[in-house]
Amino acid sequence: EDEPGSKKDRLLMENLPHLVLEGVILASYAIGASIAYLYINKEYKAANDSMTQALAEAKESSYWGKKILGGDFSLDILLVSAPSNYVAGEDSAAVEVIEGKEPLPRQKPPFPATAGLFGKPTAVNNVETLANLAPIIAKGAKWYRSFGTPESPGTMIFSLNDEVNQPGIYELPFGTPLRLLIEECGGGLKEDKAMKAILPGGPSSAFLLPDQIDVSLDHNSLRAAGSSIGCGVVRTVPEGNCIVEEVLRIADFFAAESCGQCPACRMETNTLAAMLKKVQQGQGGQPLLEQFSKVIGFNKGKGFCNLINMPGPPIESALRLFRSDFESHLANGRCPQN
Ligand code: SF4
């Protein structure tokens, strides 16, 4: 969990470690795994401490270890310290780290479910998924499906950051209007600022306009609106912020986080960041704006992992929806409001 602004997994581990652990044990039992690894960012000290304590308590009660609760199922659980760079959270990179190697995504196929850790079939799940398992087993799939939409059943944890009055994480049923999250949960933008744009699914999602605030928070609705639900980090951009600066920050993030092993990704992420820097400084003119979709389209899908595809949606949507911000930079070498 290293998307900018996302802290749901960390907070789950810090505050509900046994819920996460129960999910790990249930998932292991379901697939007949004999060993599970908790792969936790080494920077998350409180989460590591909390999970370590929960592991000890659960072992004491025979919820994991040899012959769980006197039955036939045995499970060993190991905690592995994860590097804190973004790509280390990719499933095959996690497998590499657990094998004692560098956090580099593998070429796929094969996917970890076919040939993962030490060549064996490996299920890699994130914390939020695992935290859902115990309540579903206890109350039934029908209960879980009573939340959300038929295509996106259940709930999701959304993150709101400092642009709103009440930042935090909020668990909501899929299908909840985005407006409810921003206005009722988040209390609206600070200082009653007007909204210029919304990034509904983290830095790799496409921008929405404020008049799309009534879109439902579920996979199909956000896809139909031209964006994606991503990791549930909702960023609201206040009026007065420059979208060129917003996408430059995003492009710099992906350029810095590319592990660099795929030439196309290395070239694409660095080129996009450099092109946006030029636009920011008023260089390149309209022909440069036309190059963005070519660079993005040419490199699409040419990496070992999905990072290569991530800068595309925010940049292309920004160019489509906020063209005047780009043109203002090209004409004056500065943000439109300055
Ligand atoms: S696509 Fe980018 S981040 Fe992913 S493995 Fe290739 S170089 Fe690394």
CSV table of C-alpha atoms and ligand atoms in Angstrom, one decimal:
chain,number,residue,atom,x,y,z
A,1,GLU,CA,0.0,0.0,0.0
A,2,ASP,CA,2.1,2.9,-1.2
A,3,GLU,CA,-0.3,4.8,-3.4
A,4,PRO,CA,-0.1,8.5,-2.3
A,5,GLY,CA,-2.9,9.1,0.2
A,6,SER,CA,-3.8,5.5,0.9
A,7,LYS,CA,-3.7,4.3,4.5
A,8,LYS,CA,-6.6,1.9,4.8
A,9,ASP,CA,-4.5,-1.3,4.9
A,10,ARG,CA,-2.2,0.2,7.5
A,11,LEU,CA,-5.1,1.3,9.7
A,12,LEU,CA,-6.7,-2.1,9.4
A,13,MET,CA,-3.5,-3.8,10.6
A,14,GLU,CA,-3.0,-1.3,13.4
A,15,ASN,CA,-6.6,-1.4,14.7
A,16,LEU,CA,-8.0,-4.7,13.7
A,17,PRO,CA,-5.1,-7.1,13.5
A,18,HIS,CA,-7.0,-10.2,14.5
A,19,LEU,CA,-9.6,-9.5,11.7
A,20,VAL,CA,-6.8,-9.5,9.2
A,21,LEU,CA,-5.2,-12.6,10.7
A,22,GLU,CA,-8.5,-14.5,10.7
A,23,GLY,CA,-8.7,-13.7,7.0
A,24,VAL,CA,-5.2,-15.0,6.4
A,25,ILE,CA,-6.0,-18.3,8.3
A,26,LEU,CA,-9.4,-18.8,6.5
A,27,ALA,CA,-7.8,-18.1,3.1
A,28,SER,CA,-5.0,-20.5,3.8
A,29,TYR,CA,-7.5,-23.2,4.9
A,30,ALA,CA,-9.6,-22.6,1.8
A,31,ILE,CA,-6.7,-23.3,-0.6
A,32,GLY,CA,-4.9,-25.8,1.6
A,33,ALA,CA,-1.8,-23.6,2.1
A,34,SER,CA,0.6,-24.8,4.7
A,35,ILE,CA,2.4,-21.5,5.0
A,36,ALA,CA,1.3,-17.8,4.9
A,37,TYR,CA,3.5,-14.7,4.7
A,38,LEU,CA,2.4,-11.3,6.1
A,39,TYR,CA,4.2,-8.9,3.8
A,40,ILE,CA,4.2,-5.6,5.6
A,41,ASN,CA,5.9,-2.3,4.7
A,42,LYS,CA,8.9,-2.0,7.0
A,43,GLU,CA,8.1,1.7,7.5
A,44,TYR,CA,4.7,0.9,9.1
A,45,LYS,CA,6.0,0.3,12.6
A,46,ALA,CA,2.7,0.4,14.4
A,47,ALA,CA,1.2,-2.1,11.9
A,48,ASN,CA,4.2,-4.4,12.3
A,49,ASP,CA,3.9,-4.2,16.1
A,50,SER,CA,0.2,-4.8,16.1
A,51,MET,CA,0.4,-7.8,13.7
A,52,THR,CA,3.3,-9.3,15.7
A,53,GLN,CA,1.3,-9.1,18.9
A,54,ALA,CA,-1.8,-10.5,17.2
A,55,LEU,CA,0.3,-13.4,15.8
A,56,ALA,CA,1.6,-14.3,19.3
A,57,GLU,CA,-1.9,-14.1,20.8
A,58,ALA,CA,-3.5,-16.2,18.1
A,59,LYS,CA,-0.7,-18.8,18.4
A,60,GLU,CA,-1.3,-19.0,22.1
A,61,SER,CA,-4.9,-19.8,21.4
A,62,SER,CA,-4.0,-22.4,18.7
A,63,TYR,CA,-5.5,-20.5,15.8
A,64,TRP,CA,-2.4,-21.1,13.8
A,65,GLY,CA,0.6,-23.5,14.1
A,66,LYS,CA,0.6,-27.3,14.3
A,67,LYS,CA,-2.8,-29.0,14.3
A,68,ILE,CA,-5.0,-25.9,14.7
A,69,LEU,CA,-7.5,-26.3,17.5
A,70,GLY,CA,-6.6,-30.0,17.7
A,71,GLY,CA,-7.7,-30.6,14.1
A,72,ASP,CA,-5.8,-31.8,11.0
A,73,PHE,CA,-5.0,-28.4,9.5
A,74,SER,CA,-1.6,-26.9,10.3
A,75,LEU,CA,-0.4,-23.5,9.2
A,76,ASP,CA,2.8,-21.6,9.7
A,77,ILE,CA,2.7,-17.8,9.4
A,78,LEU,CA,5.8,-15.7,8.9
A,79,LEU,CA,6.1,-11.9,8.9
A,80,VAL,CA,8.2,-10.5,6.1
A,81,SER,CA,9.5,-7.0,6.1
A,82,ALA,CA,8.5,-5.3,2.8
A,83,PRO,CA,10.5,-2.5,1.0
A,84,SER,CA,8.5,0.7,1.0
A,85,ASN,CA,8.7,1.6,-2.7
A,86,TYR,CA,5.5,1.5,-4.7
A,87,VAL,CA,6.3,-1.4,-7.1
A,88,ALA,CA,7.3,-3.6,-4.1
A,89,GLY,CA,3.6,-4.0,-3.5
A,90,GLU,CA,3.0,-5.6,-6.9
A,91,ASP,CA,2.1,-9.3,-6.4
A,92,SER,CA,5.0,-10.9,-8.2
A,93,ALA,CA,7.5,-8.3,-6.7
A,94,ALA,CA,6.2,-9.4,-3.3
A,95,VAL,CA,6.9,-13.0,-4.2
A,96,GLU,CA,10.5,-12.0,-5.3
A,97,VAL,CA,11.1,-10.2,-2.0
A,98,ILE,CA,9.9,-13.2,0.0
A,99,GLU,CA,12.3,-15.4,-2.0
A,100,GLY,CA,15.1,-13.0,-0.8
A,101,LYS,CA,15.5,-11.1,-4.1
A,102,GLU,CA,15.0,-7.5,-5.2
A,103,PRO,CA,11.5,-6.1,-5.4
A,104,LEU,CA,11.1,-6.4,-9.2
A,105,PRO,CA,7.9,-7.5,-10.8
A,106,ARG,CA,8.1,-10.7,-12.9
A,107,GLN,CA,7.1,-11.1,-16.5
A,108,LYS,CA,3.7,-12.7,-16.7
A,109,PRO,CA,2.4,-15.2,-17.5
A,110,PRO,CA,2.9,-17.3,-15.4
A,111,PHE,CA,0.9,-15.4,-12.8
A,112,PRO,CA,1.6,-16.1,-9.1
A,113,ALA,CA,-1.6,-18.2,-8.8
A,114,THR,CA,0.0,-20.6,-11.3
A,115,ALA,CA,3.7,-20.4,-10.4
A,116,GLY,CA,4.5,-18.0,-7.6
A,117,LEU,CA,6.6,-18.4,-4.5
A,118,PHE,CA,9.4,-20.9,-5.2
A,119,GLY,CA,7.5,-21.9,-8.3
A,120,LYS,CA,4.4,-23.1,-6.3
A,121,PRO,CA,0.9,-21.8,-6.9
A,122,THR,CA,0.6,-18.7,-4.6
A,123,ALA,CA,-2.5,-16.6,-3.7
A,124,VAL,CA,-1.6,-13.0,-3.1
A,125,ASN,CA,-4.3,-10.9,-1.4
A,126,ASN,CA,-4.3,-7.4,0.0
A,127,VAL,CA,-5.2,-6.6,3.6
A,128,GLU,CA,-8.7,-5.2,2.9
A,129,THR,CA,-9.7,-8.4,1.0
A,130,LEU,CA,-8.5,-10.6,3.9
A,131,ALA,CA,-10.2,-8.4,6.4
A,132,ASN,CA,-13.5,-9.1,4.7
A,133,LEU,CA,-13.3,-12.9,5.0
A,134,ALA,CA,-14.2,-13.6,8.6
A,135,PRO,CA,-17.5,-11.6,8.6
A,136,ILE,CA,-18.5,-13.3,5.3
A,137,ILE,CA,-17.8,-16.7,6.7
A,138,ALA,CA,-19.6,-15.9,9.9
A,139,LYS,CA,-22.7,-14.2,8.3
A,140,GLY,CA,-22.8,-15.7,4.8
A,141,ALA,CA,-22.3,-14.5,1.3
A,142,LYS,CA,-25.9,-13.5,1.0
A,143,TRP,CA,-25.4,-11.0,3.9
A,144,TYR,CA,-22.3,-9.6,2.2
A,145,ARG,CA,-24.2,-9.3,-1.1
A,146,SER,CA,-26.9,-7.3,0.6
A,147,PHE,CA,-24.5,-4.4,0.5
A,148,GLY,CA,-23.4,-2.8,-2.8
A,149,THR,CA,-24.6,-3.5,-6.3
A,150,PRO,CA,-25.2,-6.9,-8.1
A,151,GLU,CA,-21.9,-6.4,-10.1
A,152,SER,CA,-19.9,-4.9,-7.2
A,153,PRO,CA,-21.2,-6.5,-4.1
A,154,GLY,CA,-20.1,-5.6,-0.6
A,155,THR,CA,-18.2,-2.6,0.7
A,156,MET,CA,-15.0,-0.7,0.0
A,157,ILE,CA,-12.8,1.5,2.1
A,158,PHE,CA,-12.3,4.9,0.7
A,159,SER,CA,-9.6,7.4,1.7
A,160,LEU,CA,-10.1,11.2,1.8
A,161,ASN,CA,-7.2,13.4,2.4
A,162,ASP,CA,-6.4,16.9,3.7
A,163,GLU,CA,-8.4,18.8,1.1
A,164,VAL,CA,-11.6,18.0,2.9
A,165,ASN,CA,-12.8,19.1,6.4
A,166,GLN,CA,-12.9,15.5,7.7
A,167,PRO,CA,-10.1,13.5,6.2
A,168,GLY,CA,-10.0,9.8,7.0
A,169,ILE,CA,-11.0,6.4,5.8
A,170,TYR,CA,-14.6,5.5,5.3
A,171,GLU,CA,-16.1,2.1,4.6
A,172,LEU,CA,-19.1,2.4,2.3
A,173,PRO,CA,-21.2,0.0,0.2
A,174,PHE,CA,-20.3,-0.1,-3.4
A,175,GLY,CA,-22.9,2.1,-5.3
A,176,THR,CA,-22.8,4.9,-2.7
A,177,PRO,CA,-22.8,8.3,-4.5
A,178,LEU,CA,-19.4,10.0,-4.6
A,179,ARG,CA,-21.2,13.1,-3.3
A,180,LEU,CA,-22.1,11.4,-0.1
A,181,LEU,CA,-18.4,10.5,0.5
A,182,ILE,CA,-17.1,13.9,-0.2
A,183,GLU,CA,-19.9,16.1,1.3
A,184,GLU,CA,-21.3,14.0,4.2
A,185,CYS,CA,-18.3,11.9,5.2
A,186,GLY,CA,-15.6,14.4,4.3
A,187,GLY,CA,-17.6,17.5,5.2
A,188,GLY,CA,-16.9,19.1,1.9
A,189,LEU,CA,-13.8,21.0,0.8
A,190,LYS,CA,-11.9,23.1,3.4
A,191,GLU,CA,-12.8,26.8,3.5
A,192,ASP,CA,-15.9,26.0,1.4
A,193,LYS,CA,-13.7,26.1,-1.7
A,194,ALA,CA,-15.4,25.2,-5.0
A,195,MET,CA,-14.3,22.0,-6.6
A,196,LYS,CA,-12.4,22.0,-9.9
A,197,ALA,CA,-11.8,18.3,-10.4
A,198,ILE,CA,-12.0,14.9,-8.7
A,199,LEU,CA,-9.5,12.0,-9.0
A,200,PRO,CA,-11.8,9.2,-7.7
A,201,GLY,CA,-9.4,6.2,-7.7
A,202,GLY,CA,-5.9,7.3,-6.8
A,203,PRO,CA,-3.2,8.8,-9.0
A,204,SER,CA,-3.7,6.3,-11.9
A,205,SER,CA,-7.4,7.1,-12.4
A,206,ALA,CA,-8.8,9.7,-14.8
A,207,PHE,CA,-10.1,13.0,-13.6
A,208,LEU,CA,-13.8,13.7,-13.3
A,209,LEU,CA,-15.5,17.1,-13.4
A,210,PRO,CA,-17.5,18.5,-10.4
A,211,ASP,CA,-20.8,17.9,-12.2
A,212,GLN,CA,-20.0,14.1,-12.1
A,213,ILE,CA,-20.1,14.1,-8.3
A,214,ASP,CA,-23.3,12.1,-8.2
A,215,VAL,CA,-21.6,9.1,-9.9
A,216,SER,CA,-21.9,5.8,-7.9
A,217,LEU,CA,-18.8,4.5,-6.3
A,218,ASP,CA,-18.7,1.1,-8.1
A,219,HIS,CA,-16.6,-0.4,-10.9
A,220,ASN,CA,-19.1,-0.2,-13.7
A,221,SER,CA,-20.4,3.3,-12.9
A,222,LEU,CA,-16.9,4.9,-12.7
A,223,ARG,CA,-15.9,3.1,-15.8
A,224,ALA,CA,-18.9,4.5,-17.6
A,225,ALA,CA,-18.0,7.9,-16.3
A,226,GLY,CA,-14.6,7.6,-17.9
A,227,SER,CA,-12.5,6.8,-14.8
A,228,SER,CA,-11.9,4.0,-12.3
A,229,ILE,CA,-12.4,3.1,-8.7
A,230,GLY,CA,-8.7,2.1,-8.3
A,231,CYS,CA,-7.5,1.9,-4.7
A,232,GLY,CA,-10.4,4.1,-3.4
A,233,VAL,CA,-8.2,7.2,-2.7
A,234,VAL,CA,-10.4,10.1,-3.6
A,235,ARG,CA,-8.6,13.4,-4.3
A,236,THR,CA,-10.6,16.5,-4.7
A,237,VAL,CA,-8.8,19.4,-6.5
A,238,PRO,CA,-10.0,22.8,-5.4
A,239,GLU,CA,-10.7,25.6,-7.8
A,240,GLY,CA,-7.6,27.6,-8.2
A,241,ASN,CA,-5.3,24.6,-8.3
A,242,CYS,CA,-3.5,24.1,-11.7
A,243,ILE,CA,-4.1,20.7,-13.3
A,244,VAL,CA,-0.8,20.9,-15.1
A,245,GLU,CA,0.9,21.0,-11.7
A,246,GLU,CA,-1.3,18.1,-10.5
A,247,VAL,CA,-0.4,15.8,-13.4
A,248,LEU,CA,3.2,16.8,-13.2
A,249,ARG,CA,3.3,15.6,-9.6
A,250,ILE,CA,1.6,12.3,-10.7
A,251,ALA,CA,4.0,11.8,-13.6
A,252,ASP,CA,7.0,12.5,-11.4
A,253,PHE,CA,5.7,10.0,-8.9
A,254,PHE,CA,5.5,7.2,-11.5
A,255,ALA,CA,8.8,8.1,-13.1
A,256,ALA,CA,10.4,7.9,-9.6
A,257,GLU,CA,8.7,4.6,-8.8
A,258,SER,CA,9.3,2.8,-12.1
A,259,CYS,CA,11.8,0.0,-11.2
A,260,GLY,CA,13.3,0.6,-14.6
A,261,GLN,CA,13.7,-3.1,-15.7
A,262,CYS,CA,11.4,-2.6,-18.8
A,263,PRO,CA,12.9,-0.2,-21.3
A,264,ALA,CA,9.5,0.9,-22.5
A,265,CYS,CA,8.4,1.9,-18.9
A,266,ARG,CA,11.6,3.6,-18.2
A,267,MET,CA,11.4,5.6,-21.4
A,268,GLU,CA,7.6,6.4,-21.1
A,269,THR,CA,7.5,7.5,-17.5
A,270,ASN,CA,10.6,9.7,-17.8
A,271,THR,CA,9.5,11.1,-21.1
A,272,LEU,CA,6.0,12.0,-19.8
A,273,ALA,CA,7.5,13.7,-16.8
A,274,ALA,CA,9.9,15.7,-19.0
A,275,MET,CA,7.2,16.7,-21.4
A,276,LEU,CA,5.0,18.0,-18.6
A,277,LYS,CA,7.9,19.9,-17.2
A,278,LYS,CA,8.3,21.5,-20.6
A,279,VAL,CA,4.7,22.4,-20.7
A,280,GLN,CA,4.9,23.8,-17.2
A,281,GLN,CA,7.7,26.1,-18.3
A,282,GLY,CA,5.8,27.2,-21.4
A,283,GLN,CA,7.9,25.3,-23.9
A,284,GLY,CA,6.9,23.0,-26.8
A,285,GLY,CA,3.7,24.6,-28.0
A,286,GLN,CA,0.6,22.7,-29.3
A,287,PRO,CA,2.7,20.1,-31.1
A,288,LEU,CA,4.0,18.9,-27.7
A,289,LEU,CA,0.4,18.5,-26.4
A,290,GLU,CA,-0.4,16.2,-29.3
A,291,GLN,CA,2.6,13.9,-28.4
A,292,PHE,CA,1.2,12.8,-25.1
A,293,SER,CA,-1.4,10.3,-26.4
A,294,LYS,CA,1.2,8.9,-28.9
A,295,VAL,CA,3.8,8.2,-26.1
A,296,ILE,CA,1.1,6.7,-23.9
A,297,GLY,CA,-0.5,4.6,-26.7
A,298,PHE,CA,2.9,3.4,-28.0
A,299,ASN,CA,4.0,2.0,-24.6
A,300,LYS,CA,0.7,0.6,-23.4
A,301,GLY,CA,1.0,-2.9,-22.0
A,302,LYS,CA,4.7,-3.2,-22.8
A,303,GLY,CA,5.8,-3.6,-19.2
A,304,PHE,CA,6.1,-6.5,-16.8
A,305,CYS,CA,3.6,-4.8,-14.5
A,306,ASN,CA,0.7,-2.3,-14.8
A,307,LEU,CA,2.8,0.7,-13.7
A,308,ILE,CA,3.5,1.5,-17.3
A,309,ASN,CA,-0.2,2.1,-17.9
A,310,MET,CA,-0.8,4.2,-14.9
A,311,PRO,CA,0.3,7.7,-15.9
A,312,GLY,CA,-2.0,7.5,-19.0
A,313,PRO,CA,-5.5,8.1,-17.6
A,314,PRO,CA,-4.8,11.1,-15.4
A,315,ILE,CA,-2.7,12.8,-18.2
A,316,GLU,CA,-5.1,12.1,-21.0
A,317,SER,CA,-8.2,13.1,-19.0
A,318,ALA,CA,-6.4,16.3,-17.9
A,319,LEU,CA,-5.6,17.2,-21.5
A,320,ARG,CA,-9.2,16.5,-22.5
A,321,LEU,CA,-11.0,18.3,-19.6
A,322,PHE,CA,-8.6,21.0,-18.6
A,323,ARG,CA,-7.0,22.0,-21.9
A,324,SER,CA,-7.0,25.7,-21.0
A,325,ASP,CA,-4.6,25.1,-18.1
A,326,PHE,CA,-2.1,23.5,-20.5
A,327,GLU,CA,-2.6,26.3,-23.0
A,328,SER,CA,-2.2,29.0,-20.3
A,329,HIS,CA,1.2,27.4,-19.4
A,330,LEU,CA,2.2,27.3,-23.0
A,331,ALA,CA,1.2,30.9,-23.6
A,332,ASN,CA,2.5,32.4,-20.4
A,333,GLY,CA,4.8,29.9,-18.8
A,334,ARG,CA,2.8,29.9,-15.6
A,335,CYS,CA,-0.4,28.6,-14.0
A,336,PRO,CA,-3.7,30.2,-15.2
A,337,GLN,CA,-4.5,31.8,-11.9
A,338,ASN,CA,-1.1,33.5,-11.5
B,1,SF4,S1,6.4,-1.9,-16.1
B,1,SF4,FE1,7.8,-0.4,-15.1
B,1,SF4,S2,7.5,-0.7,-12.9
B,1,SF4,FE2,6.7,-2.5,-13.9
B,1,SF4,S3,8.3,-4.0,-14.0
B,1,SF4,FE3,8.5,-2.8,-15.9
B,1,SF4,S4,9.9,-1.1,-15.4
B,1,SF4,FE4,9.2,-2.0,-13.5
